Amino acid sequence: AQSVAQPEDQVNVAEGNPLTVKCTYSVSGNPYLFWYVQYPNRGLQFLLKYITGDNLVKGSYGFEAEFNKSQTSFHLKKPSALVSDSALYFCAVRDTDSWGKLQFGAGTQVVVTP
Amino acid sequence: KAGVTQTPRYLIKTRGQQVTLSCSPISGHRSVSWYQQTPGQGLQFLFEYFSETQRNKGNFPGRFSGRQFSNSRSEMNVSTLELGDSALYLCASSLAAGGANIQYFGAGTRLSVL
């Protein structure tokens, strides 16, 4: 069985400061890991994914994520947050036995203040 | 290239009625997945279709059903609506199923059951 945990319901950060959104996962076999962002009244937008290879994955809008196999974590990061980054962020995992099914975390609300 | 299109965007129904939601995937995408999003349960997987066949199903009652047509368009149906079915229903499409395939989401259909 696969599962995802996002330990923080909300992350508050000042504009210009680094942003980190945490995610840990549990999956049998090699994981496929994804980050999505959701703005109010919108669907989910894909940010980045990890398959295998480099532990630092670069994605859209200046976001990157660090994969750590020993800690089973896949934290999302942005060096300098913008007010427009305020949104709901979801981590998701897919294992090799689940066809297309994505298992999502509960989501982390990011609030960036000017 | 047009994104994933979901219709209608908003629906209001009463308990006991049934509803059909529609999803048109990105051109060329053959896999369609459906998710239910609620404040209490978060994002939950409903089912996935690939080449007109249901490949995976989440833990939802039989009142929830779906199908996929030869042009990859998909519909989901909920019969005998309950108040708890009020949610945002999201459709996602991908080129193929599973693995590292990215799911691209539509804006969703917001269903309110009164």
Short mmCIF file of C-alpha atoms in Angstrom, two decimals:
data_model
loop_
_atom_site.label_atom_id
_atom_site.label_comp_id
_atom_site.label_asym_id
_atom_site.label_seq_id
_atom_site.Cartn_x
_atom_site.Cartn_y
_atom_site.Cartn_z
CA ALA A 1 0.00 0.00 0.00
CA GLN A 2 1.16 3.51 -0.73
CA SER A 3 0.73 6.55 1.47
CA VAL A 4 1.82 10.16 1.64
CA ALA A 5 2.13 12.50 4.61
CA GLN A 6 2.32 16.25 4.54
CA PRO A 7 2.94 17.13 8.18
CA GLU A 8 2.11 20.82 7.95
CA ASP A 9 -1.41 22.07 7.30
CA GLN A 10 -0.08 25.55 6.60
CA VAL A 11 3.26 27.18 5.93
CA ASN A 12 3.70 30.92 6.34
CA VAL A 13 6.62 32.69 4.72
CA ALA A 14 7.54 36.27 3.90
CA GLU A 15 8.01 37.22 0.27
CA GLY A 16 11.62 36.79 -0.78
CA ASN A 17 12.34 34.16 1.83
CA PRO A 18 12.94 30.49 1.03
CA LEU A 19 9.91 28.23 0.96
CA THR A 20 9.87 24.55 1.94
CA VAL A 21 6.86 22.24 1.90
CA LYS A 22 7.47 18.83 3.45
CA CYS A 23 6.38 15.44 2.19
CA THR A 24 7.16 11.89 3.29
CA TYR A 25 5.96 8.76 1.57
CA SER A 26 5.59 5.04 1.98
CA VAL A 27 5.47 2.78 -1.05
CA SER A 28 6.50 -0.69 -2.05
CA GLY A 29 9.17 -0.70 -4.68
CA ASN A 30 10.49 2.34 -6.45
CA PRO A 31 8.29 5.38 -6.12
CA TYR A 32 7.14 7.87 -8.68
CA LEU A 33 6.70 11.16 -6.83
CA PHE A 34 4.86 14.29 -7.92
CA TRP A 35 4.07 17.79 -6.71
CA TYR A 36 0.94 19.65 -7.75
CA VAL A 37 -0.41 23.10 -6.88
CA GLN A 38 -4.04 24.16 -6.66
CA TYR A 39 -5.31 27.71 -6.82
CA PRO A 40 -8.84 28.56 -5.59
CA ASN A 41 -11.60 27.15 -7.78
CA ARG A 42 -9.08 25.55 -10.09
CA GLY A 43 -7.85 22.06 -10.82
CA LEU A 44 -4.40 20.81 -9.95
CA GLN A 45 -1.38 22.05 -11.86
CA PHE A 46 1.66 19.82 -12.26
CA LEU A 47 4.90 21.25 -10.86
CA LEU A 48 7.48 18.46 -11.04
CA LYS A 49 8.11 14.76 -10.74
CA TYR A 50 10.81 12.37 -9.56
CA ILE A 51 11.45 9.12 -11.36
CA THR A 52 15.02 8.14 -10.74
CA GLY A 53 18.41 9.72 -11.05
CA ASP A 54 19.35 13.10 -9.61
CA ASN A 55 17.99 13.69 -6.15
CA LEU A 56 17.32 17.36 -6.91
CA VAL A 57 14.50 17.80 -9.40
CA LYS A 58 13.78 21.14 -11.04
CA GLY A 59 10.25 22.05 -12.06
CA SER A 60 8.00 24.87 -13.13
CA TYR A 61 7.88 28.44 -11.77
CA GLY A 62 11.25 28.15 -9.98
CA PHE A 63 10.25 25.21 -7.80
CA GLU A 64 12.52 22.27 -7.09
CA ALA A 65 12.26 19.19 -4.92
CA GLU A 66 14.79 17.13 -3.04
CA PHE A 67 14.40 13.36 -2.97
CA ASN A 68 15.88 11.54 0.01
CA LYS A 69 15.55 7.78 -0.17
CA SER A 70 16.80 7.03 3.34
CA GLN A 71 14.32 9.46 4.87
CA THR A 72 11.59 8.62 2.32
CA SER A 73 11.04 12.31 1.80
CA PHE A 74 10.38 14.52 -1.20
CA HIS A 75 10.34 18.13 0.03
CA LEU A 76 9.33 20.95 -2.27
CA LYS A 77 11.49 24.08 -2.23
CA LYS A 78 11.69 27.52 -3.73
CA PRO A 79 14.65 29.80 -3.00
CA SER A 80 12.65 33.03 -3.01
CA ALA A 81 8.87 32.94 -2.48
CA LEU A 82 6.43 35.25 -4.25
CA VAL A 83 3.02 36.39 -3.04
CA SER A 84 1.59 34.64 -6.10
CA ASP A 85 2.92 31.32 -4.75
CA SER A 86 0.17 31.40 -2.12
CA ALA A 87 -1.86 28.28 -2.89
CA LEU A 88 -2.56 24.70 -1.81
CA TYR A 89 0.26 22.25 -2.53
CA PHE A 90 -0.13 18.50 -2.87
CA CYS A 91 2.47 15.77 -2.83
CA ALA A 92 1.50 12.53 -4.60
CA VAL A 93 2.99 9.08 -5.00
CA ARG A 94 2.41 6.27 -7.42
CA ASP A 95 3.88 2.81 -7.07
CA THR A 96 4.52 0.31 -9.81
CA ASP A 97 1.39 -1.74 -9.05
CA SER A 98 -1.20 1.03 -9.09
CA TRP A 99 -1.59 1.74 -12.80
CA GLY A 100 -2.38 5.44 -12.93
CA LYS A 101 -3.69 5.91 -9.42
CA LEU A 102 -2.06 8.77 -7.54
CA GLN A 103 -2.14 8.75 -3.75
CA PHE A 104 -2.24 12.34 -2.55
CA GLY A 105 -1.20 13.89 0.72
CA ALA A 106 -3.66 16.05 2.63
CA GLY A 107 -2.22 19.22 1.17
CA THR A 108 -0.31 22.15 2.62
CA GLN A 109 -1.64 25.68 2.40
CA VAL A 110 1.16 28.12 1.63
CA VAL A 111 0.68 31.74 2.61
CA VAL A 112 3.25 34.23 1.35
CA THR A 113 2.99 37.68 2.92
CA PRO A 114 4.36 40.85 1.30
CA LYS B 1 -3.25 22.29 -27.32
CA ALA B 2 -6.45 22.42 -25.32
CA GLY B 3 -6.35 21.17 -21.75
CA VAL B 4 -8.66 18.78 -19.95
CA THR B 5 -12.24 19.99 -20.20
CA GLN B 6 -14.84 19.12 -17.63
CA THR B 7 -18.53 19.90 -17.97
CA PRO B 8 -20.53 21.22 -16.34
CA ARG B 9 -18.48 23.35 -13.95
CA TYR B 10 -21.22 23.55 -11.35
CA LEU B 11 -24.17 21.33 -10.53
CA ILE B 12 -26.87 21.46 -7.90
CA LYS B 13 -28.89 18.33 -7.29
CA THR B 14 -31.18 16.98 -4.58
CA ARG B 15 -30.82 13.79 -2.62
CA GLY B 16 -31.88 10.69 -4.51
CA GLN B 17 -31.23 12.12 -7.95
CA GLN B 18 -28.50 10.94 -10.26
CA VAL B 19 -25.85 12.96 -12.07
CA THR B 20 -23.50 12.51 -15.02
CA LEU B 21 -20.23 14.40 -15.30
CA SER B 22 -18.21 14.65 -18.49
CA CYS B 23 -14.49 14.84 -19.16
CA SER B 24 -12.69 15.48 -22.45
CA PRO B 25 -8.99 14.62 -22.17
CA ILE B 26 -6.10 16.34 -23.84
CA SER B 27 -5.88 15.29 -27.48
CA GLY B 28 -3.86 12.09 -27.79
CA HIS B 29 -4.22 11.12 -24.15
CA ARG B 30 -5.67 7.67 -23.66
CA SER B 31 -5.86 7.41 -19.88
CA VAL B 32 -8.49 9.19 -17.80
CA SER B 33 -8.70 9.16 -14.01
CA TRP B 34 -11.32 10.60 -11.69
CA TYR B 35 -10.83 11.98 -8.18
CA GLN B 36 -13.16 13.33 -5.53
CA GLN B 37 -11.98 16.29 -3.47
CA THR B 38 -13.65 17.23 -0.17
CA PRO B 39 -12.42 19.33 2.76
CA GLY B 40 -12.67 16.36 5.12
CA GLN B 41 -11.28 13.51 3.03
CA GLY B 42 -8.98 15.41 0.69
CA LEU B 43 -8.28 13.96 -2.75
CA GLN B 44 -9.53 10.42 -3.21
CA PHE B 45 -9.13 8.23 -6.27
CA LEU B 46 -12.36 7.06 -7.86
CA PHE B 47 -11.35 5.10 -10.95
CA GLU B 48 -9.14 5.02 -14.00
CA TYR B 49 -9.88 4.14 -17.59
CA PHE B 50 -7.50 3.23 -20.37
CA SER B 51 -8.58 2.14 -23.85
CA GLU B 52 -12.23 2.02 -22.76
CA THR B 53 -11.48 -0.41 -19.91
CA GLN B 54 -11.57 0.33 -16.22
CA ARG B 55 -8.08 -0.49 -14.97
CA ASN B 56 -8.29 0.55 -11.34
CA LYS B 57 -11.01 1.45 -8.87
CA GLY B 58 -10.96 3.23 -5.54
CA ASN B 59 -12.99 2.48 -2.42
CA PHE B 60 -16.28 4.01 -3.39
CA PRO B 61 -19.73 2.41 -3.37
CA GLY B 62 -21.27 1.00 -6.50
CA ARG B 63 -23.36 4.17 -6.89
CA PHE B 64 -20.25 5.65 -8.48
CA SER B 65 -19.60 4.39 -11.98
CA GLY B 66 -17.87 5.54 -15.10
CA ARG B 67 -17.06 4.72 -18.65
CA GLN B 68 -14.71 5.74 -21.41
CA PHE B 69 -15.56 6.08 -25.06
CA SER B 70 -13.50 5.21 -28.12
CA ASN B 71 -12.40 8.85 -28.46
CA SER B 72 -11.06 8.67 -24.85
CA ARG B 73 -13.75 10.99 -23.52
CA SER B 74 -15.04 9.82 -20.17
CA GLU B 75 -18.15 10.16 -18.08
CA MET B 76 -18.81 9.38 -14.47
CA ASN B 77 -22.22 8.78 -13.01
CA VAL B 78 -23.41 8.97 -9.44
CA SER B 79 -26.81 7.48 -8.70
CA THR B 80 -29.03 7.98 -5.67
CA LEU B 81 -27.16 11.06 -4.55
CA GLU B 82 -26.41 11.59 -0.87
CA LEU B 83 -25.49 14.79 0.92
CA GLY B 84 -21.97 13.45 1.40
CA ASP B 85 -21.45 13.30 -2.35
CA SER B 86 -21.09 17.09 -2.40
CA ALA B 87 -17.56 17.61 -3.62
CA LEU B 88 -15.28 18.83 -6.35
CA TYR B 89 -14.88 16.06 -8.91
CA LEU B 90 -11.64 16.22 -10.83
CA CYS B 91 -10.75 14.48 -14.03
CA ALA B 92 -7.16 13.94 -15.12
CA SER B 93 -5.74 12.66 -18.37
CA SER B 94 -2.36 11.25 -19.30
CA LEU B 95 -0.75 9.82 -22.41
CA ALA B 96 -0.66 6.34 -20.90
CA ALA B 97 -1.31 4.83 -17.52
CA GLY B 98 1.01 4.40 -14.61
CA GLY B 99 4.71 4.84 -14.19
CA ALA B 100 6.05 8.31 -14.67
CA ASN B 101 3.12 9.48 -16.79
CA ILE B 102 1.97 12.92 -15.70
CA GLN B 103 -1.70 13.42 -15.02
CA TYR B 104 -3.09 16.74 -16.20
CA PHE B 105 -6.17 17.92 -14.39
CA GLY B 106 -9.27 19.74 -15.48
CA ALA B 107 -10.82 22.57 -13.51
CA GLY B 108 -13.34 20.19 -11.97
CA THR B 109 -17.08 19.94 -11.56
CA ARG B 110 -18.40 21.21 -8.26
CA LEU B 111 -21.41 19.16 -7.22
CA SER B 112 -23.70 20.35 -4.47
CA VAL B 113 -26.32 17.93 -3.16
CA LEU B 114 -29.19 19.51 -1.25
#
